[in-house]
Coordinates of C-alpha atoms in Angstrom, one line a residue:
M1 CA 0.0 0.0 0.0
L2 CA 1.0 3.6 -0.6
N3 CA 2.1 5.6 2.4
S4 CA 0.6 9.1 2.9
A5 CA 3.7 10.8 1.5
S6 CA 3.6 8.8 -1.8
A7 CA -0.1 9.4 -2.1
L8 CA 0.4 13.1 -1.8
V9 CA 3.2 13.1 -4.4
I10 CA 0.9 11.2 -6.8
L11 CA -2.0 13.6 -6.2
A12 CA 0.3 16.5 -6.8
L13 CA 1.6 15.1 -10.0
G14 CA -1.9 14.4 -11.1
A15 CA -3.0 17.9 -10.3
V16 CA 0.0 19.3 -12.4
M17 CA -0.9 17.0 -15.3
V18 CA -4.6 18.2 -15.2
A19 CA -3.4 21.8 -15.0
I20 CA -1.2 21.3 -18.0
F21 CA -3.9 19.7 -20.1
L22 CA -6.4 22.4 -19.1
H23 CA -3.8 25.0 -20.1
L24 CA -3.1 23.3 -23.4
G25 CA -6.9 23.1 -24.0
K26 CA -7.2 26.9 -23.4
Q27 CA -4.2 27.5 -25.7
N28 CA -5.8 25.4 -28.4
A29 CA -9.0 27.3 -28.1
K30 CA -7.1 30.6 -28.1
N31 CA -5.0 29.6 -31.1
A32 CA -7.9 28.2 -33.1
R33 CA -8.1 31.3 -35.4
L34 CA -4.4 31.7 -35.9
P35 CA -3.1 31.4 -39.5
P36 CA -2.2 27.9 -40.6
G37 CA 1.3 26.5 -40.4
P38 CA 3.5 23.3 -40.0
K39 CA 2.6 21.2 -37.0
P40 CA 4.9 22.1 -34.0
H41 CA 6.6 19.9 -31.4
W42 CA 4.5 20.0 -28.2
L43 CA 7.4 21.6 -26.3
N44 CA 10.1 23.0 -28.6
G45 CA 7.7 24.4 -31.2
T46 CA 8.4 24.4 -35.0
P47 CA 11.8 23.0 -36.0
I48 CA 13.1 25.9 -38.0
P49 CA 16.3 25.2 -40.0
A50 CA 19.4 26.9 -38.7
K51 CA 20.5 27.8 -42.3
A52 CA 18.6 30.4 -44.3
P53 CA 15.3 30.3 -42.3
W54 CA 13.9 33.0 -44.6
R55 CA 13.9 30.6 -47.5
Y56 CA 12.1 28.0 -45.3
F57 CA 9.5 30.6 -44.3
Y58 CA 8.8 31.4 -47.9
D59 CA 8.7 27.7 -48.9
Q60 CA 6.1 27.1 -46.2
S61 CA 4.0 30.1 -47.5
L62 CA 3.7 28.3 -50.8
K63 CA 2.0 25.5 -48.9
Y64 CA 0.0 27.3 -46.3
G65 CA -0.6 30.8 -47.8
P66 CA 1.2 34.1 -47.3
L67 CA 0.4 34.3 -43.6
V68 CA 2.0 31.4 -41.7
T69 CA 2.1 30.5 -38.0
F70 CA 5.3 29.0 -36.6
W71 CA 6.0 28.2 -32.9
I72 CA 8.8 29.4 -30.8
G73 CA 8.4 27.0 -27.8
R74 CA 4.8 27.4 -26.8
D75 CA 4.4 30.8 -28.3
P76 CA 3.0 31.5 -31.8
A77 CA 5.1 33.6 -34.3
I78 CA 3.4 34.9 -37.4
V79 CA 5.3 35.4 -40.6
C80 CA 4.1 37.7 -43.5
N81 CA 5.2 36.5 -46.9
D82 CA 3.5 38.9 -49.3
V83 CA 3.0 42.6 -49.7
E84 CA -0.7 42.6 -48.7
T85 CA -0.2 41.0 -45.3
A86 CA 3.0 42.9 -44.5
T87 CA 1.4 46.2 -45.3
F88 CA -1.7 45.4 -43.3
F89 CA 0.2 44.4 -40.1
M90 CA 3.3 46.5 -40.3
E91 CA 2.1 49.7 -41.8
K92 CA -1.7 50.1 -41.6
N93 CA -1.5 48.7 -38.1
G94 CA 2.1 49.9 -37.5
R95 CA 1.3 51.4 -34.1
D96 CA 0.1 48.0 -32.8
T97 CA 3.1 46.1 -34.2
A98 CA 6.0 48.5 -33.4
D99 CA 7.0 46.7 -30.2
R100 CA 9.8 44.1 -29.9
P101 CA 9.7 40.7 -28.2
K102 CA 10.7 41.3 -24.6
V103 CA 13.4 38.6 -24.7
M104 CA 15.4 40.8 -27.2
E105 CA 16.3 43.2 -24.4
V106 CA 18.6 40.6 -22.8
F107 CA 21.0 41.4 -25.7
S108 CA 23.0 44.6 -25.2
N109 CA 21.2 45.1 -21.9
G110 CA 18.4 46.7 -23.8
K111 CA 20.5 49.6 -25.0
R112 CA 20.4 49.0 -28.8
T113 CA 17.6 51.1 -30.4
L114 CA 16.9 48.2 -32.8
L115 CA 15.9 46.0 -29.8
V116 CA 14.3 48.5 -27.5
G117 CA 10.5 48.0 -27.0
Y118 CA 8.0 50.6 -28.3
N119 CA 7.9 53.0 -25.4
E120 CA 8.8 56.5 -24.4
R121 CA 12.6 55.7 -24.2
W122 CA 12.5 54.3 -27.7
R123 CA 10.8 57.4 -29.0
R124 CA 13.5 59.6 -27.5
L125 CA 16.3 57.4 -29.0
R126 CA 14.5 57.3 -32.3
K127 CA 14.2 61.1 -32.4
G128 CA 17.9 61.3 -31.9
L129 CA 18.5 59.1 -34.9
H130 CA 15.7 60.6 -37.1
N131 CA 16.6 64.3 -37.3
P132 CA 20.2 64.1 -38.5
L133 CA 19.4 61.3 -41.0
Q134 CA 16.7 63.1 -43.0
P135 CA 17.0 63.7 -46.7
N136 CA 18.3 67.2 -46.4
A137 CA 21.0 66.1 -43.9
A138 CA 21.8 63.1 -46.1
R139 CA 22.6 65.5 -49.0
D140 CA 25.5 66.9 -46.9
L141 CA 27.3 63.6 -47.1
R142 CA 27.2 63.5 -50.9
P143 CA 30.7 64.9 -51.4
M144 CA 32.1 62.3 -49.1
Q145 CA 30.2 59.6 -50.9
E146 CA 31.4 60.7 -54.3
K147 CA 35.0 60.8 -53.0
G148 CA 34.7 57.3 -51.5
A149 CA 33.1 55.8 -54.6
R150 CA 36.0 57.1 -56.7
E151 CA 38.5 55.5 -54.3
V152 CA 36.7 52.2 -54.7
I153 CA 37.3 52.4 -58.5
L154 CA 41.0 53.1 -58.0
D155 CA 41.3 50.3 -55.5
I156 CA 39.6 47.8 -57.9
L157 CA 42.0 48.9 -60.7
D158 CA 44.9 48.2 -58.4
T159 CA 43.6 44.9 -56.9
P160 CA 40.4 43.7 -58.5
L161 CA 40.3 40.4 -56.7
D162 CA 39.8 42.3 -53.4
F163 CA 36.7 44.1 -54.6
Q164 CA 34.6 43.0 -51.7
S165 CA 37.1 44.3 -49.2
H166 CA 37.3 47.6 -51.1
I167 CA 33.5 48.0 -50.9
Q168 CA 33.6 47.2 -47.2
T169 CA 36.3 49.9 -46.7
Y170 CA 34.1 52.5 -48.4
A171 CA 31.2 51.7 -46.2
A172 CA 33.3 51.8 -43.0
T173 CA 35.0 55.0 -44.0
L174 CA 31.7 56.7 -44.6
V175 CA 30.0 55.7 -41.4
V176 CA 33.0 56.6 -39.1
H177 CA 33.0 60.0 -40.8
M178 CA 29.3 60.4 -40.4
A179 CA 29.2 59.2 -36.8
Y180 CA 32.5 60.5 -35.4
G181 CA 33.8 63.1 -37.8
R182 CA 36.9 61.1 -38.7
Q183 CA 38.6 62.3 -41.9
D184 CA 41.0 59.5 -42.4
R185 CA 40.2 56.4 -44.4
A186 CA 38.9 53.6 -42.2
R187 CA 40.7 50.3 -42.9
Y188 CA 38.4 47.2 -42.6
S189 CA 41.2 45.5 -40.6
D190 CA 41.2 48.2 -37.9
P191 CA 40.8 46.5 -34.5
D192 CA 37.9 48.6 -33.4
I193 CA 36.1 48.1 -36.7
Q194 CA 36.7 44.3 -36.4
K195 CA 35.2 44.5 -32.9
V196 CA 32.1 46.3 -34.2
I197 CA 31.8 43.6 -36.9
T198 CA 32.0 40.9 -34.3
A199 CA 29.3 42.6 -32.3
S200 CA 27.1 42.8 -35.4
E201 CA 27.6 39.2 -36.2
R202 CA 26.6 38.2 -32.7
I203 CA 23.4 40.2 -32.8
A204 CA 22.7 38.9 -36.3
V205 CA 22.8 35.3 -35.0
F206 CA 20.7 36.2 -31.9
L207 CA 18.0 37.7 -34.1
K208 CA 17.4 34.5 -36.0
P209 CA 14.3 32.7 -34.6
G210 CA 15.1 29.9 -32.3
S211 CA 18.9 30.5 -32.4
F212 CA 19.0 30.6 -28.5
R213 CA 17.0 28.6 -26.1
I214 CA 15.9 31.8 -24.3
Q215 CA 13.8 32.6 -27.3
Q216 CA 11.8 29.4 -26.8
F217 CA 11.8 29.6 -23.0
P218 CA 12.0 33.2 -21.8
W219 CA 11.9 32.1 -18.2
L220 CA 15.6 31.1 -18.6
R221 CA 16.5 34.7 -18.0
H222 CA 15.7 34.0 -14.3
V223 CA 18.1 31.0 -14.1
P224 CA 21.3 32.1 -12.3
G225 CA 24.2 32.4 -14.6
Y226 CA 22.2 31.8 -17.8
L227 CA 22.6 35.4 -19.0
S228 CA 26.3 35.6 -18.2
Q229 CA 27.4 35.3 -21.8
F230 CA 24.9 37.9 -23.0
R231 CA 26.1 40.3 -20.3
K232 CA 29.7 39.7 -21.2
W233 CA 29.0 40.6 -24.8
A234 CA 27.0 43.6 -23.7
D235 CA 29.8 44.9 -21.6
E236 CA 32.3 44.4 -24.4
E237 CA 30.0 46.3 -26.8
L238 CA 29.3 49.1 -24.4
N239 CA 33.0 49.6 -23.6
L240 CA 33.8 49.7 -27.4
F241 CA 31.1 52.3 -28.1
R242 CA 32.1 54.4 -25.1
K243 CA 35.7 54.5 -26.3
Q244 CA 34.7 55.7 -29.7
F245 CA 32.3 58.4 -28.4
F246 CA 34.6 59.6 -25.6
E247 CA 37.4 60.3 -28.1
V248 CA 35.1 62.9 -29.7
K249 CA 33.6 64.1 -26.3
V250 CA 37.1 64.8 -24.9
K251 CA 38.0 67.0 -27.9
V252 CA 34.6 68.9 -27.7
D253 CA 35.0 69.4 -23.9
A254 CA 38.5 70.8 -24.5
K255 CA 37.2 73.2 -27.2
K256 CA 39.3 71.5 -29.8
R257 CA 38.3 71.4 -33.5
V258 CA 35.9 68.5 -34.3
E259 CA 34.3 68.0 -37.7
P260 CA 30.5 68.4 -37.5
C261 CA 29.1 64.9 -37.3
F262 CA 26.4 62.8 -35.6
A263 CA 28.3 62.8 -32.3
T264 CA 28.5 66.6 -32.1
Y265 CA 24.8 66.8 -33.1
L266 CA 23.7 64.4 -30.3
M267 CA 25.9 66.2 -27.8
A268 CA 24.3 69.5 -28.7
H269 CA 20.9 68.0 -28.2
Q270 CA 21.6 65.7 -25.4
Q271 CA 19.4 67.4 -22.8
E272 CA 16.6 68.0 -25.3
Y273 CA 16.4 64.3 -26.1
Q274 CA 17.1 63.3 -22.5
L275 CA 20.0 61.1 -23.4
N276 CA 22.8 60.1 -21.1
D277 CA 26.3 59.4 -22.4
D278 CA 25.7 55.7 -22.8
D279 CA 22.6 56.4 -24.9
V280 CA 24.7 58.6 -27.1
A281 CA 27.5 56.1 -27.3
Y282 CA 25.1 53.3 -28.3
L283 CA 23.3 55.4 -30.9
L284 CA 26.6 56.2 -32.6
G285 CA 27.8 52.7 -32.4
S286 CA 24.6 51.3 -33.8
V287 CA 24.7 53.7 -36.7
F288 CA 28.2 52.6 -37.5
A289 CA 27.4 48.9 -37.2
A290 CA 24.2 49.0 -39.2
G291 CA 25.4 51.5 -41.8
S292 CA 28.6 49.7 -42.7
D293 CA 26.9 46.3 -42.6
T294 CA 24.0 46.9 -44.9
T295 CA 25.7 49.2 -47.4
S296 CA 28.6 46.9 -48.1
S297 CA 26.3 43.9 -48.5
A298 CA 24.0 45.8 -50.9
L299 CA 26.9 46.9 -53.1
N300 CA 28.4 43.5 -53.3
I301 CA 25.0 42.1 -54.3
C302 CA 25.0 44.8 -57.1
V303 CA 28.3 43.4 -58.3
M304 CA 26.9 39.8 -58.2
A305 CA 23.8 40.9 -60.1
A306 CA 25.8 42.7 -62.8
A307 CA 28.2 39.7 -63.3
I308 CA 25.4 37.2 -64.0
N309 CA 23.1 39.6 -65.9
P310 CA 25.2 41.1 -68.7
E311 CA 22.2 42.3 -70.7
A312 CA 20.8 44.3 -67.8
Q313 CA 24.3 45.7 -67.2
K314 CA 24.6 46.8 -70.8
R315 CA 21.2 48.7 -70.6
V316 CA 22.4 50.6 -67.5
Q317 CA 25.7 51.4 -69.3
A318 CA 23.9 52.6 -72.4
E319 CA 21.8 55.0 -70.2
L320 CA 24.9 56.3 -68.4
D321 CA 26.8 56.8 -71.7
S322 CA 23.9 58.7 -73.2
T323 CA 23.2 60.8 -70.1
V324 CA 26.6 61.3 -68.5
G325 CA 29.0 60.6 -71.4
S326 CA 32.2 58.5 -71.5
D327 CA 34.6 61.3 -70.6
H328 CA 32.8 62.7 -67.5
V329 CA 33.0 60.9 -64.2
P330 CA 29.4 60.6 -62.8
T331 CA 28.4 62.8 -59.9
F332 CA 25.1 63.1 -58.0
D333 CA 24.2 66.0 -60.3
D334 CA 24.1 63.5 -63.2
L335 CA 21.9 60.8 -61.5
D336 CA 18.6 62.5 -60.9
D337 CA 16.8 60.9 -63.9
L338 CA 18.2 57.5 -64.7
P339 CA 15.3 55.1 -64.6
V340 CA 17.2 52.1 -65.9
L341 CA 19.9 52.4 -63.2
K342 CA 17.3 52.9 -60.5
A343 CA 15.4 49.9 -61.8
F344 CA 18.6 47.8 -61.6
I345 CA 19.2 48.9 -58.0
S346 CA 15.5 48.2 -57.0
E347 CA 15.6 44.8 -58.6
T348 CA 18.8 44.1 -56.7
F349 CA 17.1 44.9 -53.4
R350 CA 14.1 42.7 -54.4
W351 CA 16.1 39.8 -55.7
R352 CA 18.5 39.4 -52.8
P353 CA 17.2 41.6 -49.9
V354 CA 20.0 42.3 -47.3
S355 CA 17.6 41.9 -44.4
A356 CA 16.4 38.6 -45.8
G357 CA 14.3 37.4 -42.9
G358 CA 13.3 40.8 -41.5
F359 CA 13.2 41.6 -37.8
Q360 CA 10.7 40.4 -35.2
H361 CA 7.9 42.7 -34.1
R362 CA 5.4 42.2 -31.3
T363 CA 1.7 43.0 -31.3
T364 CA 0.4 45.1 -28.5
S365 CA -3.3 44.7 -29.5
E366 CA -5.4 41.9 -30.9
L367 CA -5.5 42.2 -34.7
I368 CA -8.0 40.6 -37.1
Y369 CA -7.1 39.9 -40.7
K370 CA -9.8 38.2 -42.8
D371 CA -10.7 35.0 -40.8
Y372 CA -7.6 35.1 -38.6
V373 CA -7.2 36.5 -35.1
V374 CA -3.7 37.5 -34.0
P375 CA -3.6 37.9 -30.2
A376 CA -1.8 40.8 -28.4
G377 CA 1.7 39.8 -27.4
T378 CA 2.3 37.7 -30.6
I379 CA 5.6 37.8 -32.5
I380 CA 5.1 39.0 -36.1
T381 CA 7.7 39.3 -38.8
G382 CA 7.8 40.6 -42.4
N383 CA 9.9 38.0 -44.2
H384 CA 11.6 40.1 -46.8
W385 CA 12.7 37.1 -48.9
G386 CA 9.0 36.0 -49.2
I387 CA 7.5 39.5 -49.6
H388 CA 9.8 40.3 -52.5
R389 CA 8.7 37.1 -54.2
D390 CA 5.0 38.1 -54.2
E391 CA 4.0 37.5 -57.8
S392 CA 0.7 39.4 -57.4
Y393 CA 2.8 42.6 -56.8
Y394 CA 6.1 42.1 -58.5
G395 CA 5.0 40.0 -61.5
P396 CA 5.9 36.5 -62.6
N397 CA 9.2 34.7 -62.6
V398 CA 10.3 36.2 -59.2
E399 CA 13.5 34.1 -59.0
D400 CA 14.7 35.8 -62.2
F401 CA 16.6 39.2 -62.2
D402 CA 14.4 41.4 -64.3
I403 CA 14.7 45.2 -64.3
D404 CA 11.7 45.6 -66.5
R405 CA 9.4 44.8 -63.6
W406 CA 10.2 48.3 -62.3
L407 CA 9.7 50.1 -65.6
T408 CA 6.7 51.3 -67.6
P409 CA 6.4 50.3 -71.3
D410 CA 8.0 53.7 -72.3
G411 CA 11.0 53.1 -70.0
Q412 CA 10.0 55.3 -67.0
T413 CA 10.1 54.3 -63.3
K414 CA 6.8 52.8 -62.1
S415 CA 5.3 55.1 -59.5
N416 CA 3.1 52.4 -57.9
M417 CA 5.9 50.0 -56.9
K418 CA 8.3 49.9 -54.0
F419 CA 10.7 47.5 -52.2
F420 CA 10.8 46.9 -48.4
Q421 CA 14.5 46.7 -48.0
Y422 CA 14.5 49.1 -45.0
G423 CA 11.6 47.6 -43.0
F424 CA 8.2 48.8 -42.1
G425 CA 6.1 51.5 -40.4
R426 CA 7.5 53.1 -37.2
R427 CA 10.5 50.7 -37.3
V428 CA 11.7 51.6 -40.8
C429 CA 15.4 52.2 -41.0
P430 CA 16.1 56.0 -40.4
G431 CA 19.4 55.7 -42.4
Q432 CA 17.7 54.7 -45.6
H433 CA 18.3 58.0 -47.4
V434 CA 22.1 57.9 -46.7
A435 CA 22.2 54.2 -47.8
N436 CA 20.2 54.8 -51.0
N437 CA 22.6 57.6 -52.0
S438 CA 25.6 55.3 -51.3
V439 CA 24.2 52.5 -53.4
L440 CA 23.2 54.9 -56.2
M441 CA 26.5 56.6 -56.5
N442 CA 28.6 53.4 -56.2
A443 CA 26.5 51.4 -58.6
A444 CA 26.6 54.2 -61.2
L445 CA 30.3 54.6 -61.0
L446 CA 31.0 50.8 -61.0
L447 CA 28.9 50.2 -64.1
W448 CA 30.2 53.4 -65.8
S449 CA 33.8 52.3 -65.2
F450 CA 33.8 48.6 -65.7
D451 CA 32.3 45.7 -67.6
I452 CA 31.7 43.3 -64.7
G453 CA 31.6 39.6 -65.6
K454 CA 32.2 36.0 -64.5
T455 CA 35.8 34.7 -64.2
I456 CA 36.9 32.2 -66.8
G457 CA 38.0 28.8 -65.7
P458 CA 40.9 26.7 -67.0
D459 CA 38.6 25.0 -69.5
G460 CA 37.8 28.4 -71.0
K461 CA 34.2 28.5 -69.7
P462 CA 32.7 31.1 -67.3
I463 CA 32.7 30.0 -63.7
D464 CA 29.2 30.2 -62.2
I465 CA 28.5 32.3 -59.2
D466 CA 26.4 30.7 -56.5
T467 CA 23.8 33.4 -55.9
Y468 CA 22.4 31.6 -52.9
A469 CA 25.7 31.5 -51.0
F470 CA 25.3 34.1 -48.2
T471 CA 26.2 34.4 -44.6
N472 CA 23.7 32.9 -42.2
T473 CA 23.0 36.1 -40.4
A474 CA 20.1 38.6 -40.0
N475 CA 21.7 41.0 -42.5
I476 CA 23.1 38.6 -45.1
H477 CA 26.4 39.1 -47.0
P478 CA 27.5 37.3 -50.2
L479 CA 30.1 34.7 -49.4
P480 CA 33.4 35.4 -51.2
F481 CA 32.9 35.1 -55.0
K482 CA 35.0 36.0 -58.0
A483 CA 34.2 38.6 -60.7
T484 CA 36.1 40.3 -63.5
F485 CA 36.4 44.1 -63.9
T486 CA 37.3 45.2 -67.4
P487 CA 37.9 49.0 -67.7
R488 CA 35.5 50.5 -70.2
S489 CA 38.1 53.3 -71.0
Q490 CA 41.8 53.1 -71.5
H491 CA 42.0 56.4 -69.6
L492 CA 39.8 55.3 -66.6
A493 CA 42.5 55.8 -64.0
E494 CA 43.4 59.3 -65.3
L495 CA 39.7 60.3 -65.5
I496 CA 39.1 59.2 -61.9
K497 CA 42.2 60.8 -60.5
E498 CA 41.5 64.1 -62.3
S499 CA 38.0 64.2 -60.8
H500 CA 39.3 63.1 -57.5
A501 CA 41.9 65.9 -57.2

């Protein structure tokens, strides 16, 4: 016979099991009107592939429809895979989807603006980012962008095999000038830049769904010692960003000459925006990390697209030759009305979006879409890979690179189409105007200067470029690939150097 202690244990276990089944029953009733999706594991949720989850999300949308439910542990996560659903949730209802999952705040100790929840603090941080990155302010960076783009051409002429590194150097130089007022050329091998890259890689891995157990089981944050690695990373990141900011602050406090930059702007408005020194340091560091990361990736994707699409490349070059001429190095003044070039860039953004899987948002109100109910507190994401393959919006053959999808029959830019490279609603990237200018100037100059193509193998045949070979991070980068750069003018170096003087 059972003793009284054993009986109590059995009764307690029975009560726990009943509570679990009742909870699961309530969950099932609550989730009955969620969008469809693959069947999850009862505890771990949906087994999401570690590699290229954005492609998996899109593939599932072909089976279940554009709005798909996945599970992170016992919590639903909704993924939008077409323009209609992304626009409905992220823009039309942007106020109700501007929040972030609470678990994100364990990374960077909640200091990165990208990860901060939708609250008063986020609005203050966002205001600090927003004003100095508006279109008029972005125009002030154009001379620096022209100078940097010409340096890329000279670097490629010197060492064409290192083109990816040259593009990364351009992006790093621009953002350290913009953020900290530095006038020297930033080398990608600089130790501080490498530390920023490491921090960006960590966060890029963390942002992938299910990459850390704490995403599936948020209660792990209360387990002693579990967050020690995150806190170590956060301390390293904060010390790095403090160091970079205080180098400027010391000069300003000593009344020394400092080039006008984002740092001097934030210091002048620090009280107005209610920012402490660590807030400013993180805003500057985040601008540097995000700006160099996305710009270099977008430009290397442009090179990839040109190398495998010679006909599209020739059309852009014909437009540049007729508008700019072959003896005049392009400047921003020449690039206002170049619909074919802009179609090429837009198609690059659509074909291989840098932020392939998008970033997780969190609903703060219940939202109803058609027959589906998305409860408050649900993770929701716009999957850029899937959205940019919406045939109802972008037309057929979405895996093909086709610049005509952006052009009217008479060759003008379609006014009713856009890409979603920079996110949605209240969370849209505030640096998009600077980034667009960088991509426009560099793409124009690269295609004006060179015929870009595939390398030729020992058998005399072109070596294919794997256009699906990217880093497995939130912002994707092409893995190293080879391309050829044939100068379109015998006097290219002289033309660039003369305009560069």
